[in-house]
PDB file of C-alpha atoms in Angstrom:
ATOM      1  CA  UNK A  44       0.000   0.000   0.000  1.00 71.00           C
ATOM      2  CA  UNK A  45       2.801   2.385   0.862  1.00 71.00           C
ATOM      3  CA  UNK A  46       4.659   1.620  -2.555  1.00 78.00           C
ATOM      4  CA  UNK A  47       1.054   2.204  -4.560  1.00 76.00           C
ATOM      5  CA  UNK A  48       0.747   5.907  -2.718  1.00 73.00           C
ATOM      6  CA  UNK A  49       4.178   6.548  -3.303  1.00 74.00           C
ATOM      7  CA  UNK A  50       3.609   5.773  -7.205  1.00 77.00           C
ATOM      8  CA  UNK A  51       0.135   7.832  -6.976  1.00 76.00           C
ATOM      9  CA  UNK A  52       1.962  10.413  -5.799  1.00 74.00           C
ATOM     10  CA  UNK A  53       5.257  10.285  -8.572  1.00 76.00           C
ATOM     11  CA  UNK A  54       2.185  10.702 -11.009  1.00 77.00           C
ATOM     12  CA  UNK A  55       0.707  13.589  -9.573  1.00 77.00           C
ATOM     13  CA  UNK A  56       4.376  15.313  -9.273  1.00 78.00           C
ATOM     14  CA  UNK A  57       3.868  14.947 -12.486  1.00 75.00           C
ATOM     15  CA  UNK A  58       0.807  16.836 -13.238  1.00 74.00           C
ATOM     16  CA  UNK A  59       1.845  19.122 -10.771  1.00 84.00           C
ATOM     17  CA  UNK A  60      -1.114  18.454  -8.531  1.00 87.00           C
ATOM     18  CA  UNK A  61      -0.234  18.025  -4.567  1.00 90.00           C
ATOM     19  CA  UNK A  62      -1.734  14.795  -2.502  1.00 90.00           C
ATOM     20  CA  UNK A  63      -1.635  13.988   0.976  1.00 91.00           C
ATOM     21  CA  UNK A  64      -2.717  11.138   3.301  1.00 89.00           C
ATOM     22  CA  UNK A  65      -3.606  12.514   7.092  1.00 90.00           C
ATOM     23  CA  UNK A  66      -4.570  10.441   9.895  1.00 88.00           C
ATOM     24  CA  UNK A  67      -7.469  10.668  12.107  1.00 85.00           C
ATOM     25  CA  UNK A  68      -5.512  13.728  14.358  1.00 86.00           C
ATOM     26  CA  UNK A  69      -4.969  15.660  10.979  1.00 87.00           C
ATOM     27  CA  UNK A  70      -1.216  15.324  10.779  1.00 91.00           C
ATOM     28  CA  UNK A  71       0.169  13.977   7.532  1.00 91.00           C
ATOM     29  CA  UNK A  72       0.683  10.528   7.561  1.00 90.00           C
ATOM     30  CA  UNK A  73       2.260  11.163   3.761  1.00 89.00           C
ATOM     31  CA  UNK A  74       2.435  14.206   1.281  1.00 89.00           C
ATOM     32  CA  UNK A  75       4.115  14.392  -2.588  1.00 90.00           C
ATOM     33  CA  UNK A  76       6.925  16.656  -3.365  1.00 89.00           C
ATOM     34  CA  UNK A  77       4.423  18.916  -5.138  1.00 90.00           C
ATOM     35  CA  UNK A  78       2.312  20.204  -2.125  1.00 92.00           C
ATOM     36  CA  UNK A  79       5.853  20.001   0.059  1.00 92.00           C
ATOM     37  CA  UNK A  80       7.477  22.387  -2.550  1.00 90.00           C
ATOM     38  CA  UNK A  81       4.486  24.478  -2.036  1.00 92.00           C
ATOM     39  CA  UNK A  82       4.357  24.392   1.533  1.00 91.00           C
ATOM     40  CA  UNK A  83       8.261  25.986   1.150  1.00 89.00           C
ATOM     41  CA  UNK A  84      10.163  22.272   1.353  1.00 88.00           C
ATOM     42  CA  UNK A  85      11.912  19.739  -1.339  1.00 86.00           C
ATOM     43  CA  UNK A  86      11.903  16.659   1.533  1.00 89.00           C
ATOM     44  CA  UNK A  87       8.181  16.051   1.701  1.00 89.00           C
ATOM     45  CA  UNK A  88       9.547  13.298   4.600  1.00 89.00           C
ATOM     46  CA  UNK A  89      10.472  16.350   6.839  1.00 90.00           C
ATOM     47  CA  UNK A  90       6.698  17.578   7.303  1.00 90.00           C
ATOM     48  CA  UNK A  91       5.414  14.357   8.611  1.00 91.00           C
ATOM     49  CA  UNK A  92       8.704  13.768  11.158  1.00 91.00           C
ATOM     50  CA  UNK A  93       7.636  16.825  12.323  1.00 91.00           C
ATOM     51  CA  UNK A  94       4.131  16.200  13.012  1.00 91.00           C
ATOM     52  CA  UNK A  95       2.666  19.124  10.509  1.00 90.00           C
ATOM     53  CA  UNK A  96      -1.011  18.909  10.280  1.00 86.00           C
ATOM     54  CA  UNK A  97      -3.959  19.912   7.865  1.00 86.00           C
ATOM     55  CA  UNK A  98      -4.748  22.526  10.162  1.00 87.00           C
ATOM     56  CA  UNK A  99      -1.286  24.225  10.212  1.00 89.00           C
ATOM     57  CA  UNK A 100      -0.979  24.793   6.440  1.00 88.00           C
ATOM     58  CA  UNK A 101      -4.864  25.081   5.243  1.00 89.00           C
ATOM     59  CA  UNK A 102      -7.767  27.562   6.482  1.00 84.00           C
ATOM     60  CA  UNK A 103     -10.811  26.022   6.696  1.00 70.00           C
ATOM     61  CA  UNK A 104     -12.592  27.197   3.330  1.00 68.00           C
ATOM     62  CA  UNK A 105     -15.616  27.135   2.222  1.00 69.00           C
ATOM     63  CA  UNK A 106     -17.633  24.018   0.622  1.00 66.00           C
ATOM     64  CA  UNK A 107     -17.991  24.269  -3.079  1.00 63.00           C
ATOM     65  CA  UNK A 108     -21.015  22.021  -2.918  1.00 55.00           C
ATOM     66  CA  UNK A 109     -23.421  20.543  -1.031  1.00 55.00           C
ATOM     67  CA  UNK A 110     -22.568  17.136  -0.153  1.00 54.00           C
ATOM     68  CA  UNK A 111     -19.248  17.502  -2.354  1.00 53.00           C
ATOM     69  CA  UNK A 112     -16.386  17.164  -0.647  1.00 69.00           C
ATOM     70  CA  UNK A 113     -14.355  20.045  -2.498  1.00 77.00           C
ATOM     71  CA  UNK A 114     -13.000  22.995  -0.420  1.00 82.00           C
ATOM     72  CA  UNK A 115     -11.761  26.016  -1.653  1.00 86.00           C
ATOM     73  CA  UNK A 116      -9.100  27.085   0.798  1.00 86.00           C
ATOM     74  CA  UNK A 117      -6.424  29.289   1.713  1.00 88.00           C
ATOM     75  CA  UNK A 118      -2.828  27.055   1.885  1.00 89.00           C
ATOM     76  CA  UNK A 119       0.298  28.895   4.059  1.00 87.00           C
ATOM     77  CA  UNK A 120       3.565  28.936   2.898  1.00 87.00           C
ATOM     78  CA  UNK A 121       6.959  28.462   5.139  1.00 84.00           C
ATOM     79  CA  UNK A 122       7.150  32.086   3.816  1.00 86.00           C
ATOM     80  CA  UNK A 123       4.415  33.243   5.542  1.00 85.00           C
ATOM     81  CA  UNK A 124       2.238  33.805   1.880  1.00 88.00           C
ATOM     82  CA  UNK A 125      -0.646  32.228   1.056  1.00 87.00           C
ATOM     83  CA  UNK A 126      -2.153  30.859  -1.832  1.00 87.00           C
ATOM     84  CA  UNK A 127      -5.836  29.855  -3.181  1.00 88.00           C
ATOM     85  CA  UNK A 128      -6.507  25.879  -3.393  1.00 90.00           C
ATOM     86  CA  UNK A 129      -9.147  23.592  -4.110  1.00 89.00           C
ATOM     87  CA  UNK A 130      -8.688  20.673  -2.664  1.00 89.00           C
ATOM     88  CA  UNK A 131     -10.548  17.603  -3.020  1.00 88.00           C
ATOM     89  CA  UNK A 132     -10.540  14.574  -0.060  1.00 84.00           C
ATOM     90  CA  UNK A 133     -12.144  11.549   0.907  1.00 85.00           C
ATOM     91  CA  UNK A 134     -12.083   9.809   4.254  1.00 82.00           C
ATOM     92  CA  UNK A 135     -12.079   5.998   4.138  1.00 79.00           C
ATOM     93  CA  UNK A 136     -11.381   3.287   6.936  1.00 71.00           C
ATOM     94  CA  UNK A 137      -7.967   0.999   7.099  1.00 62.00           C
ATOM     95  CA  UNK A 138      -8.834  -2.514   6.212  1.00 61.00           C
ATOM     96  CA  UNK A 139      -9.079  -4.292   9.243  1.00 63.00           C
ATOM     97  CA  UNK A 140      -8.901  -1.309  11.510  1.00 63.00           C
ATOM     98  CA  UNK A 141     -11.047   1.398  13.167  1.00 66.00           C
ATOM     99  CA  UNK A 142      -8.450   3.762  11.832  1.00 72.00           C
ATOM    100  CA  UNK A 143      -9.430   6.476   9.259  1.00 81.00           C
ATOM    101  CA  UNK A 144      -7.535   8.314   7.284  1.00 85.00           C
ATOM    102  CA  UNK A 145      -8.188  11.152   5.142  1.00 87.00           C
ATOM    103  CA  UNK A 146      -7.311  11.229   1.194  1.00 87.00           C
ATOM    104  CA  UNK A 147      -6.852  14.693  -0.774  1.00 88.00           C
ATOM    105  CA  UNK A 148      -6.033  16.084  -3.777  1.00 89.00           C
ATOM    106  CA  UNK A 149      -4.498  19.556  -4.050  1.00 91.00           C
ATOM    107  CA  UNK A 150      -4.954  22.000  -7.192  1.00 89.00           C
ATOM    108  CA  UNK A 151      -3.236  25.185  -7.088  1.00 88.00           C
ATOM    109  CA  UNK A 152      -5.585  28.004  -8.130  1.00 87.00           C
ATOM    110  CA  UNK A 153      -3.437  31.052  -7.983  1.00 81.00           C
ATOM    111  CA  UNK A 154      -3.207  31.029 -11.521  1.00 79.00           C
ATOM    112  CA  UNK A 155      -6.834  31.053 -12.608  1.00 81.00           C
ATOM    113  CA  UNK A 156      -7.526  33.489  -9.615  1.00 77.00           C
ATOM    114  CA  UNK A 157      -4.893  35.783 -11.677  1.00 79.00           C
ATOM    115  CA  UNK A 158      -7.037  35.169 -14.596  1.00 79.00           C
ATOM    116  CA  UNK A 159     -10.036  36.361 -13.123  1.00 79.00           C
ATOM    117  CA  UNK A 160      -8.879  39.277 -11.690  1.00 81.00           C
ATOM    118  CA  UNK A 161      -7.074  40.471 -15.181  1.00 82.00           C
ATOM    119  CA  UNK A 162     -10.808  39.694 -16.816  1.00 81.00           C
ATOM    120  CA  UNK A 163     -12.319  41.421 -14.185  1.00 82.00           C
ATOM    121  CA  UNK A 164      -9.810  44.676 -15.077  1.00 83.00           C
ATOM    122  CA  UNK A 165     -10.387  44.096 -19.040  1.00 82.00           C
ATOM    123  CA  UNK A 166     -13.939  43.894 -18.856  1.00 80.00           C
ATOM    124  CA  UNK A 167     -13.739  47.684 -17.174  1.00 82.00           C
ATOM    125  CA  UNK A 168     -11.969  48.472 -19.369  1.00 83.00           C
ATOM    126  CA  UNK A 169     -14.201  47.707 -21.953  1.00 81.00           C
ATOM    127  CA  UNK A 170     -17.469  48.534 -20.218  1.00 81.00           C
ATOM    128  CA  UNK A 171     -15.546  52.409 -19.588  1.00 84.00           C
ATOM    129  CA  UNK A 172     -14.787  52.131 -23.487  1.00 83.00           C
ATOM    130  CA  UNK A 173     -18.172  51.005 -24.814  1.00 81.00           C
ATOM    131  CA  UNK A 174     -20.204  54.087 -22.688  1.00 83.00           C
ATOM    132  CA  UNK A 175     -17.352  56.810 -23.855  1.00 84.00           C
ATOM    133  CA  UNK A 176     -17.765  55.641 -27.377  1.00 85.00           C
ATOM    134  CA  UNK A 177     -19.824  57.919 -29.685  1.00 86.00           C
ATOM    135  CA  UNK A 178     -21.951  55.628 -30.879  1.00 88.00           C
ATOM    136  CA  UNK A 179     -24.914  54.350 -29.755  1.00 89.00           C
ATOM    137  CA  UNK A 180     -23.975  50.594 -29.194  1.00 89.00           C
ATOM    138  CA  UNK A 181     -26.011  47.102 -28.576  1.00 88.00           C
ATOM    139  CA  UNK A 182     -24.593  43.736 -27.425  1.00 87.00           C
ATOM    140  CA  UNK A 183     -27.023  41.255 -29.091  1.00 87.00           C
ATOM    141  CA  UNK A 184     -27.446  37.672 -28.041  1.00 87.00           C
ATOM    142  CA  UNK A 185     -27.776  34.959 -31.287  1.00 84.00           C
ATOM    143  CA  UNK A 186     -31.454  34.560 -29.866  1.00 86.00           C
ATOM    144  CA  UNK A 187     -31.870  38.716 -30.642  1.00 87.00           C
ATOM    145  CA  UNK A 188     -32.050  39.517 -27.402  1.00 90.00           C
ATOM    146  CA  UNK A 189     -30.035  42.578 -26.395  1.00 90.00           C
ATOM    147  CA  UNK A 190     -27.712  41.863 -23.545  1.00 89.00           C
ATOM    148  CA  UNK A 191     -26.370  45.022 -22.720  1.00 86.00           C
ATOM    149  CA  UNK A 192     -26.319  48.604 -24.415  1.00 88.00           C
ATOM    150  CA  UNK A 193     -24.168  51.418 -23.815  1.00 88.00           C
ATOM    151  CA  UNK A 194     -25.167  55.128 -22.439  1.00 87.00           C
ATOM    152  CA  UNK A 195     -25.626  56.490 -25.824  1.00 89.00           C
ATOM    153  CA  UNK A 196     -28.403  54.044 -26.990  1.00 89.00           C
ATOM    154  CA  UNK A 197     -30.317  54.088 -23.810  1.00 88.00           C
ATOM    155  CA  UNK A 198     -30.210  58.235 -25.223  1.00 87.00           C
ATOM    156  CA  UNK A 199     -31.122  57.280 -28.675  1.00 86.00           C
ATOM    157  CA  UNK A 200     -34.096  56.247 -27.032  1.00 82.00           C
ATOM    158  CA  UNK A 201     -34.517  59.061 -24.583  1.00 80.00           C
ATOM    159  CA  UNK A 202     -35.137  56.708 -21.628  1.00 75.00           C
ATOM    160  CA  UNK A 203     -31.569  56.918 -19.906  1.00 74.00           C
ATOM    161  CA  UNK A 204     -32.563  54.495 -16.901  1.00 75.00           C
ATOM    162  CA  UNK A 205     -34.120  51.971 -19.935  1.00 78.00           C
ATOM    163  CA  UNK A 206     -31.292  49.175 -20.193  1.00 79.00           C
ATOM    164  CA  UNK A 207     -33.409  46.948 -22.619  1.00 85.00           C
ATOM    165  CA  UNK A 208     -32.004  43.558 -21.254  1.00 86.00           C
ATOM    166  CA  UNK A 209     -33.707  40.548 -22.670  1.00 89.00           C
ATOM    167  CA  UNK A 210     -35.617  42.913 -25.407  1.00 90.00           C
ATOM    168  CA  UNK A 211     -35.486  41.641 -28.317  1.00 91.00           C
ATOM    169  CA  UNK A 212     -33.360  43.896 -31.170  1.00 90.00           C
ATOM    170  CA  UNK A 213     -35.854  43.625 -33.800  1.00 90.00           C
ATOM    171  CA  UNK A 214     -38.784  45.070 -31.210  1.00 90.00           C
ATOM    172  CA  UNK A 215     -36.874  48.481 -31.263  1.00 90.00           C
ATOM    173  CA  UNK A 216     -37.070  48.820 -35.209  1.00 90.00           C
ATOM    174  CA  UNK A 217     -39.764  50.423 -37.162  1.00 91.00           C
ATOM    175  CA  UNK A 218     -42.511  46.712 -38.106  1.00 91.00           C
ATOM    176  CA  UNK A 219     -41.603  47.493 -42.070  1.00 91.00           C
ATOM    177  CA  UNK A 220     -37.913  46.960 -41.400  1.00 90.00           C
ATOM    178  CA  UNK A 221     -38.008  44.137 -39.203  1.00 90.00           C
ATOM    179  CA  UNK A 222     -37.203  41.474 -41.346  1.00 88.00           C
ATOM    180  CA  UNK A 223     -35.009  43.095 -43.291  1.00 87.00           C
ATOM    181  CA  UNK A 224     -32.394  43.473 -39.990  1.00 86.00           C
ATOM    182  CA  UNK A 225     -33.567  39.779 -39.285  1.00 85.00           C
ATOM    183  CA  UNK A 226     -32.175  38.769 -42.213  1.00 85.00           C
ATOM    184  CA  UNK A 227     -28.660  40.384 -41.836  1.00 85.00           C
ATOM    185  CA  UNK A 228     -28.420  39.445 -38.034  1.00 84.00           C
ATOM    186  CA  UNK A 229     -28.475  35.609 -39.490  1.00 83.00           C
ATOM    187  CA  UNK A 230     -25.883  36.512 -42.507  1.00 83.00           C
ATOM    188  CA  UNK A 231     -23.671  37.919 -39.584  1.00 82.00           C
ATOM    189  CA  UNK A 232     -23.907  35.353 -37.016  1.00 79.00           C
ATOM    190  CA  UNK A 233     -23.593  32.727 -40.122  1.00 80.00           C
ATOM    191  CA  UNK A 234     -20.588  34.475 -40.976  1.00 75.00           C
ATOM    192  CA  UNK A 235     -22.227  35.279 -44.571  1.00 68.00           C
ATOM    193  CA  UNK A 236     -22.449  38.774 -44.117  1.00 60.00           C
ATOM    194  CA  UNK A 237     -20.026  40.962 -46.483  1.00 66.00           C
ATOM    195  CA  UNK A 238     -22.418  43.451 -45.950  1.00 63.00           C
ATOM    196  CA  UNK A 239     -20.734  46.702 -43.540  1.00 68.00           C
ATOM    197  CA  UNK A 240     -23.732  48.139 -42.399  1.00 79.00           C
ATOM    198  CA  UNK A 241     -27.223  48.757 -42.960  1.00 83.00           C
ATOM    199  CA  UNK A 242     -30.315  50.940 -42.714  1.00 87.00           C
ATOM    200  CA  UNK A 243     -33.211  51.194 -40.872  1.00 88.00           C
ATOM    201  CA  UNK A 244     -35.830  53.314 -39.128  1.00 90.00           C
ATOM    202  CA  UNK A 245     -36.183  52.733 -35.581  1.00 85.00           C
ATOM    203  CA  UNK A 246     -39.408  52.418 -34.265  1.00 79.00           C
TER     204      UNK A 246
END
């Protein structure tokens, strides 16, 4: 059993996922070199010697899931630094034994969390662009529905507090040139188009 963690755990090295095997106290019983190195050690060995527990390296988090047992959590570094995790475990018995250990996987989420916040910076960005823009502008779902408009249209209507969510496009244009913008909004989304613009009396 020891030899079939220890290969486990050479795999996940490998994928550059951390494991761990804790005992029924919540010190590590084992841990890969992955979630040592980023813990702040290269001898995995020396954490469980020195009877480091779950508690002393993760927060307690918060459940992603009812019933699922997936925590996203805070992990400490030697260094004092934290990063985000989600780890996964499972608790299952010892054959033979009342013992029970606990199982868990370890997925470093610094990276994605980077990801969001950089989104979260562009889409300002964009949302600052869009409403400085002069041009009335509509973001339109492939149903027709309009998903979001900027200042100027909500003008070009001359209801400023109107954001038009879930309208659909086609209900703001004059009836004798619905199908007409119908018709391009499929060439568009169909990628037929060659068409640059065209024109049409609101209603």
């Amino acid at each position: 059993l020891h030899a079939a963690t220890r290969d486990l755990a050479g795999y996940l090295d490998a994928g550059g996922i951390g494991f761990f095997v804790a005992g029924p106290a919540g010190r590590f019983k084992f841990l890969n070199r992955t979630l040592a190195r980023w813990i702040g050690s290269d001898d995995p060995d020396s954490f469980v010697s020195q009877g480091v527990g779950f508690s002393d390296v993760f927060d307690q988090g918060e459940r992603d899931g009812d019933g699922v047992p997936v925590r996203s959590m805070r992990l400490t570094r030697a260094s004092g630094d934290t990063i985000s995790v989600r780890v996964t475990s499972q608790v299952s018995g010892l054959s033979g034994t009342d013992t029970r250990e606990t199982y868990a996987l370890v997925h470093d989420m610094s990276k994605e969390q980077r990801f969001q916040d950089a989104l979260g910076v562009a889409t300002g960005r964009i949302e600052r662009f869009l409403n400085d823009a002069p041009l009335s502008i509509a973001l339109v779902h492939r149903s027709g529905s309009i998903t979001g408009v900027n200042d100027r249209f909500k003008i070009l209507f001359g209801d400023e507090s109107q954001d038009h969510q879930g309208r659909l496009f086609t209900d703001l244009v004059h009836e004798a040139d619905r199908h007409h913008v119908q018709d391009y909004l499929e060439q568009v989304l169909d990628d037929r188009s060659k068409t640059k613009r065209i024109d049409l009396r609101l209603g």
